mmCIF file of C-alpha atoms in Angstrom:
data_model
loop_
_atom_site.group_PDB
_atom_site.id
_atom_site.type_symbol
_atom_site.label_atom_id
_atom_site.label_comp_id
_atom_site.label_asym_id
_atom_site.label_seq_id
_atom_site.Cartn_x
_atom_site.Cartn_y
_atom_site.Cartn_z
ATOM 1 C CA MET A 1 0.000 0.000 0.000
ATOM 2 C CA VAL A 2 1.320 3.452 -0.952
ATOM 3 C CA ASP A 3 1.306 6.329 1.531
ATOM 4 C CA ASN A 4 -0.902 9.287 0.569
ATOM 5 C CA ARG A 5 2.121 11.601 0.477
ATOM 6 C CA TYR A 6 3.852 9.456 -2.116
ATOM 7 C CA ALA A 7 0.699 9.075 -4.177
ATOM 8 C CA THR A 8 0.211 12.854 -4.171
ATOM 9 C CA ALA A 9 3.822 13.371 -5.252
ATOM 10 C CA LEU A 10 3.342 10.922 -8.116
ATOM 11 C CA VAL A 11 0.167 12.652 -9.308
ATOM 12 C CA ILE A 12 1.710 16.135 -9.166
ATOM 13 C CA GLY A 13 4.864 14.874 -10.868
ATOM 14 C CA SER A 14 2.821 13.289 -13.645
ATOM 15 C CA VAL A 15 0.884 16.509 -14.255
ATOM 16 C CA LEU A 16 4.104 18.543 -14.370
ATOM 17 C CA SER A 17 5.626 16.036 -16.768
ATOM 18 C CA LEU A 18 2.605 16.218 -19.059
ATOM 19 C CA LEU A 19 2.651 20.021 -19.078
ATOM 20 C CA ALA A 20 6.373 20.055 -19.860
ATOM 21 C CA ALA A 21 5.903 17.596 -22.737
ATOM 22 C CA VAL A 22 3.078 19.701 -24.211
ATOM 23 C CA TYR A 23 5.063 22.948 -23.914
ATOM 24 C CA LEU A 24 8.164 21.403 -25.473
ATOM 25 C CA SER A 25 6.182 19.813 -28.294
ATOM 26 C CA VAL A 26 4.537 23.152 -29.145
ATOM 27 C CA ALA A 27 7.923 24.880 -29.016
ATOM 28 C CA VAL A 28 9.502 22.355 -31.392
ATOM 29 C CA GLY A 29 6.669 22.675 -33.895
ATOM 30 C CA THR A 30 6.507 26.480 -34.014
ATOM 31 C CA HIS A 31 8.790 29.138 -35.460
ATOM 32 C CA HIS A 32 8.811 31.875 -32.820
ATOM 33 C CA TRP A 33 12.126 31.076 -31.163
ATOM 34 C CA TYR A 34 13.798 34.237 -32.443
ATOM 35 C CA GLN A 35 12.277 37.361 -34.004
ATOM 36 C CA TYR A 36 13.597 40.180 -36.141
ATOM 37 C CA THR A 37 11.672 43.434 -36.343
ATOM 38 C CA SER A 38 12.745 45.842 -39.079
ATOM 39 C CA PRO A 39 11.560 49.450 -39.271
ATOM 40 C CA PRO A 40 8.668 50.305 -41.615
ATOM 41 C CA GLY A 41 9.654 50.756 -45.228
ATOM 42 C CA THR A 42 12.494 48.216 -45.272
ATOM 43 C CA HIS A 43 10.259 45.258 -46.141
ATOM 44 C CA ASP A 44 8.121 46.749 -48.882
ATOM 45 C CA GLY A 45 7.833 45.629 -52.476
ATOM 46 C CA SER A 46 11.091 47.351 -53.474
ATOM 47 C CA ASN A 47 13.017 44.593 -51.703
ATOM 48 C CA ALA A 48 11.084 41.766 -53.344
ATOM 49 C CA SER A 49 14.135 40.777 -55.379
ATOM 50 C CA LEU A 50 15.671 39.359 -52.191
ATOM 51 C CA LEU A 51 12.859 36.876 -51.743
ATOM 52 C CA SER A 52 13.784 34.531 -54.543
ATOM 53 C CA ASP A 53 17.430 33.837 -53.735
ATOM 54 C CA ASP A 54 17.361 31.707 -50.593
ATOM 55 C CA SER A 55 19.119 28.779 -52.265
ATOM 56 C CA VAL A 56 22.037 28.353 -54.583
ATOM 57 C CA ASP A 57 22.183 25.299 -56.846
ATOM 58 C CA GLY A 58 19.349 23.754 -54.835
ATOM 59 C CA GLU A 59 21.235 24.089 -51.547
ATOM 60 C CA PHE A 60 20.223 26.161 -48.557
ATOM 61 C CA ASN A 61 21.993 29.532 -48.566
ATOM 62 C CA GLU A 62 22.423 30.562 -44.940
ATOM 63 C CA LYS A 63 23.745 34.063 -45.655
ATOM 64 C CA THR A 64 20.950 35.070 -48.026
ATOM 65 C CA SER A 65 18.266 33.546 -45.810
ATOM 66 C CA SER A 66 19.607 35.391 -42.756
ATOM 67 C CA GLU A 67 19.605 38.705 -44.600
ATOM 68 C CA THR A 68 16.046 38.003 -45.741
ATOM 69 C CA LEU A 69 14.972 37.413 -42.136
ATOM 70 C CA TYR A 70 16.601 40.688 -41.088
ATOM 71 C CA ARG A 71 14.808 42.722 -43.763
ATOM 72 C CA PHE A 72 11.383 41.106 -43.722
ATOM 73 C CA ASN A 73 10.426 40.841 -40.032
ATOM 74 C CA GLY A 74 11.520 37.215 -39.956
ATOM 75 C CA THR A 75 10.970 34.609 -37.272
ATOM 76 C CA MET A 76 13.036 31.483 -36.811
ATOM 77 C CA GLY A 77 12.491 28.177 -35.039
ATOM 78 C CA LEU A 78 14.074 24.744 -34.932
ATOM 79 C CA TRP A 79 12.290 23.461 -38.035
ATOM 80 C CA TRP A 80 10.722 26.564 -39.600
ATOM 81 C CA TRP A 81 11.711 30.070 -40.649
ATOM 82 C CA CYS A 82 9.232 32.688 -41.786
ATOM 83 C CA LYS A 83 9.266 36.137 -43.335
ATOM 84 C CA LEU A 84 6.671 38.865 -43.815
ATOM 85 C CA VAL A 85 6.349 39.529 -47.548
ATOM 86 C CA PRO A 86 4.033 41.681 -49.668
ATOM 87 C CA SER A 87 0.905 39.785 -50.699
ATOM 88 C CA GLN A 88 1.240 41.318 -54.175
ATOM 89 C CA SER A 89 4.424 42.710 -55.671
ATOM 90 C CA HIS A 90 4.086 45.824 -57.861
ATOM 91 C CA TRP A 91 6.632 47.907 -59.712
ATOM 92 C CA PHE A 92 5.383 50.941 -57.801
ATOM 93 C CA LYS A 93 5.324 51.521 -54.049
ATOM 94 C CA GLU A 94 1.869 51.110 -52.576
ATOM 95 C CA PRO A 95 0.791 53.631 -49.916
ATOM 96 C CA ASP A 96 -0.698 50.908 -47.699
ATOM 97 C CA PRO A 97 0.726 47.525 -48.765
ATOM 98 C CA LYS A 98 -0.656 44.265 -47.407
ATOM 99 C CA PHE A 99 1.664 41.579 -46.105
ATOM 100 C CA LYS A 100 1.427 37.862 -45.518
ATOM 101 C CA ARG A 101 3.517 35.404 -43.518
ATOM 102 C CA GLN A 102 5.501 33.070 -45.752
ATOM 103 C CA CYS A 103 7.113 30.091 -44.021
ATOM 104 C CA GLU A 104 9.576 27.460 -45.160
ATOM 105 C CA ARG A 105 10.565 24.259 -43.392
ATOM 106 C CA PHE A 106 14.079 23.026 -42.798
ATOM 107 C CA THR A 107 14.305 19.586 -44.359
ATOM 108 C CA LEU A 108 16.124 16.827 -42.515
ATOM 109 C CA PRO A 109 19.114 16.910 -44.923
ATOM 110 C CA GLN A 110 19.331 20.686 -44.422
ATOM 111 C CA GLN A 111 19.478 20.210 -40.658
ATOM 112 C CA PHE A 112 22.642 18.151 -41.076
ATOM 113 C CA LEU A 113 24.345 20.476 -43.563
ATOM 114 C CA PRO A 114 27.709 21.818 -42.341
ATOM 115 C CA LYS A 115 28.002 25.458 -41.323
ATOM 116 C CA TYR A 116 30.829 27.573 -42.671
ATOM 117 C CA LYS A 117 32.943 30.295 -41.119
ATOM 118 C CA TYR A 118 31.748 32.556 -43.946
ATOM 119 C CA PRO A 119 28.042 31.685 -44.405
ATOM 120 C CA GLY A 120 27.042 31.317 -48.032
ATOM 121 C CA ASN A 121 30.616 30.554 -49.135
ATOM 122 C CA HIS A 122 30.863 26.776 -49.403
ATOM 123 C CA ASN A 123 34.549 27.027 -50.241
ATOM 124 C CA SER A 124 35.384 28.431 -46.833
ATOM 125 C CA GLU A 125 36.403 26.400 -43.807
ATOM 126 C CA GLU A 126 33.691 24.492 -41.956
ATOM 127 C CA ASP A 127 32.670 25.970 -38.614
ATOM 128 C CA LEU A 128 32.499 22.848 -36.455
ATOM 129 C CA LEU A 129 31.161 24.676 -33.402
ATOM 130 C CA ARG A 130 28.168 26.137 -35.227
ATOM 131 C CA THR A 131 27.599 22.861 -37.077
ATOM 132 C CA TYR A 132 27.254 20.818 -33.912
ATOM 133 C CA LEU A 133 25.345 23.524 -32.051
ATOM 134 C CA TRP A 134 22.800 23.543 -34.885
ATOM 135 C CA ARG A 135 22.455 19.756 -34.815
ATOM 136 C CA CYS A 136 22.152 19.622 -31.045
ATOM 137 C CA GLN A 137 19.486 22.335 -30.942
ATOM 138 C CA PHE A 138 16.978 20.208 -32.886
ATOM 139 C CA LEU A 139 18.095 16.748 -31.700
ATOM 140 C CA LEU A 140 18.060 17.442 -27.945
ATOM 141 C CA PRO A 141 14.315 18.315 -27.743
ATOM 142 C CA LEU A 142 13.498 15.082 -29.568
ATOM 143 C CA VAL A 143 15.679 13.152 -27.118
ATOM 144 C CA SER A 144 13.950 14.926 -24.235
ATOM 145 C CA LEU A 145 10.479 13.992 -25.500
ATOM 146 C CA ALA A 146 11.631 10.413 -26.118
ATOM 147 C CA LEU A 147 12.909 10.149 -22.536
ATOM 148 C CA VAL A 148 9.612 11.456 -21.163
ATOM 149 C CA PHE A 149 7.703 8.967 -23.305
ATOM 150 C CA LEU A 150 9.946 6.137 -22.101
ATOM 151 C CA SER A 151 9.468 7.176 -18.476
ATOM 152 C CA GLY A 152 5.707 7.167 -19.055
ATOM 153 C CA LEU A 153 5.860 3.589 -20.318
ATOM 154 C CA ILE A 154 7.909 2.572 -17.296
ATOM 155 C CA GLY A 155 5.388 4.274 -15.014
ATOM 156 C CA VAL A 156 2.471 2.466 -16.642
ATOM 157 C CA CYS A 157 4.268 -0.874 -16.316
ATOM 158 C CA ALA A 158 5.030 -0.088 -12.663
ATOM 159 C CA CYS A 159 1.332 0.580 -12.004
ATOM 160 C CA LEU A 160 0.297 -2.653 -13.705
ATOM 161 C CA CYS A 161 2.877 -4.615 -11.720
ATOM 162 C CA ARG A 162 1.964 -2.770 -8.489
ATOM 163 C CA SER A 163 5.620 -1.938 -7.937
ATOM 164 C CA PHE A 164 7.055 1.321 -6.625
ATOM 165 C CA THR A 165 10.690 0.537 -7.445
ATOM 166 C CA PRO A 166 10.735 1.828 -11.086
ATOM 167 C CA THR A 167 9.735 5.292 -9.863
ATOM 168 C CA LEU A 168 13.405 6.080 -9.237
ATOM 169 C CA ALA A 169 14.203 5.318 -12.889
ATOM 170 C CA VAL A 170 11.303 7.555 -13.948
ATOM 171 C CA GLY A 171 12.786 10.396 -11.911
ATOM 172 C CA VAL A 172 16.252 9.929 -13.396
ATOM 173 C CA LEU A 173 14.834 9.911 -16.937
ATOM 174 C CA HIS A 174 12.993 13.160 -16.242
ATOM 175 C CA LEU A 175 16.235 14.667 -14.939
ATOM 176 C CA LEU A 176 18.004 13.739 -18.183
ATOM 177 C CA ALA A 177 15.047 15.092 -20.200
ATOM 178 C CA ALA A 178 15.256 18.412 -18.340
ATOM 179 C CA LEU A 179 18.967 18.722 -19.112
ATOM 180 C CA CYS A 180 18.249 18.023 -22.796
ATOM 181 C CA SER A 181 15.553 20.718 -22.863
ATOM 182 C CA LEU A 182 17.878 23.266 -21.296
ATOM 183 C CA GLY A 183 20.709 22.183 -23.590
ATOM 184 C CA SER A 184 18.545 22.757 -26.652
ATOM 185 C CA VAL A 185 17.786 26.355 -25.639
ATOM 186 C CA CYS A 186 21.442 27.042 -24.841
ATOM 187 C CA CYS A 187 22.625 25.575 -28.143
ATOM 188 C CA PHE A 188 20.061 27.625 -30.068
ATOM 189 C CA LEU A 189 21.004 30.912 -28.401
ATOM 190 C CA ALA A 190 24.725 30.233 -28.793
ATOM 191 C CA GLY A 191 24.266 29.324 -32.457
ATOM 192 C CA VAL A 192 22.236 32.446 -33.192
ATOM 193 C CA ASP A 193 24.835 34.620 -31.469
ATOM 194 C CA LEU A 194 27.630 33.078 -33.563
ATOM 195 C CA LEU A 195 25.541 33.535 -36.719
ATOM 196 C CA HIS A 196 25.059 37.219 -35.918
ATOM 197 C CA GLN A 197 28.825 37.583 -35.612
ATOM 198 C CA SER A 198 29.257 36.171 -39.124
ATOM 199 C CA VAL A 199 26.224 37.840 -40.734
ATOM 200 C CA ARG A 200 25.627 41.005 -38.740
ATOM 201 C CA PRO A 201 22.045 42.288 -38.715
ATOM 202 C CA PRO A 202 21.543 45.998 -39.472
ATOM 203 C CA ASP A 203 21.538 48.318 -36.496
ATOM 204 C CA SER A 204 17.963 49.328 -37.279
ATOM 205 C CA VAL A 205 16.692 45.756 -36.847
ATOM 206 C CA GLU A 206 15.369 44.871 -33.400
ATOM 207 C CA LEU A 207 16.266 41.397 -32.107
ATOM 208 C CA SER A 208 14.065 39.599 -29.576
ATOM 209 C CA LEU A 209 13.353 36.162 -28.180
ATOM 210 C CA GLY A 210 10.059 34.569 -29.199
ATOM 211 C CA TRP A 211 7.388 32.824 -27.148
ATOM 212 C CA SER A 212 8.328 29.408 -28.539
ATOM 213 C CA LEU A 213 11.737 29.647 -26.895
ATOM 214 C CA TYR A 214 10.143 30.625 -23.589
ATOM 215 C CA LEU A 215 7.879 27.554 -23.793
ATOM 216 C CA ALA A 216 10.928 25.348 -24.252
ATOM 217 C CA LEU A 217 12.630 27.132 -21.368
ATOM 218 C CA ILE A 218 9.593 26.670 -19.087
ATOM 219 C CA SER A 219 9.622 22.928 -19.764
ATOM 220 C CA PHE A 220 13.024 22.690 -18.034
ATOM 221 C CA PRO A 221 11.927 23.626 -14.464
ATOM 222 C CA LEU A 222 8.718 21.611 -14.890
ATOM 223 C CA GLN A 223 10.714 18.501 -15.744
ATOM 224 C CA MET A 224 13.141 19.211 -12.906
ATOM 225 C CA MET A 225 10.292 19.489 -10.394
ATOM 226 C CA ALA A 226 8.719 16.299 -11.733
ATOM 227 C CA SER A 227 12.066 14.542 -11.427
ATOM 228 C CA ALA A 228 12.554 15.761 -7.854
ATOM 229 C CA LEU A 229 9.077 14.526 -6.856
ATOM 230 C CA PHE A 230 9.575 11.103 -8.423
ATOM 231 C CA ILE A 231 13.018 10.619 -6.880
ATOM 232 C CA TRP A 232 11.842 11.847 -3.462
ATOM 233 C CA ALA A 233 8.832 9.531 -3.521
ATOM 234 C CA ALA A 234 10.935 6.536 -4.572
ATOM 235 C CA ARG A 235 13.657 7.091 -1.966
ATOM 236 C CA SER A 236 11.254 7.930 0.858
ATOM 237 C CA HIS A 237 9.074 4.923 0.089
ATOM 238 C CA ARG A 238 12.162 2.698 0.017
ATOM 239 C CA LYS A 239 13.356 3.973 3.411
ATOM 240 C CA ASN A 240 9.894 3.546 4.911
ATOM 241 C CA TYR A 241 9.616 0.025 3.496
ATOM 242 C CA THR A 242 13.055 -0.909 4.889
ATOM 243 C CA ARG A 243 12.066 0.322 8.360
ATOM 244 C CA MET A 244 8.824 -1.636 8.254
ATOM 245 C CA VAL A 245 10.676 -4.827 7.270
ATOM 246 C CA ALA A 246 13.244 -4.296 10.022
ATOM 247 C CA TYR A 247 10.460 -3.708 12.551
ATOM 248 C CA ARG A 248 8.667 -6.904 11.569
ATOM 249 C CA VAL A 249 11.888 -8.924 11.751
ATOM 250 C CA ALA A 250 12.601 -7.533 15.176
#
């Protein structure tokens, strides 16, 4: 029989784990990790010629895409990048142009493309730091979600077997998932900072963090709290069980 304190800890930990998984999933699937806000007039139809040169020879052009994001109120995520473009391009400047959000998805091969010290120049030396930061930023959230899913399976099996012992493993898995979530945010911010050093945004462009990144960041303390509750419940239950066995033997 499980003490009410331990049962409460398990329920609260499960709710926190579910919330963290939902937040992280939404963050991975959206494109508001980083935002660029350019002043009015810099993303009108006169700059439309920049919109059609995001790839060279069928390959992703990091330099051109970054400059496009700077000029067209772009947003960037782990799997998507978007820009605000005129809904209709005219040879004359409209007094009140209408804009639409145009998004493109990073394909899996593009995620594994090497990064170069001079973005856009494939003949330059490969930037290993940015390359592995980019790969870690989209792989770590997937690892985190996989660990949470695995811990959920272990928890279900523990309930079916009426065993409290696997709860410690569930807590450890949530701890590893939390570190992966935090690592993803850190890798993303470090990679963006290094990109800005190579392709500097104009001074007039405002840089800001998006709500998707904050969702991913919130998932870290939620997973940490869930991990702490699971580990505390497992250890406390084990100590209590050991004392009860010793008392009965005595």
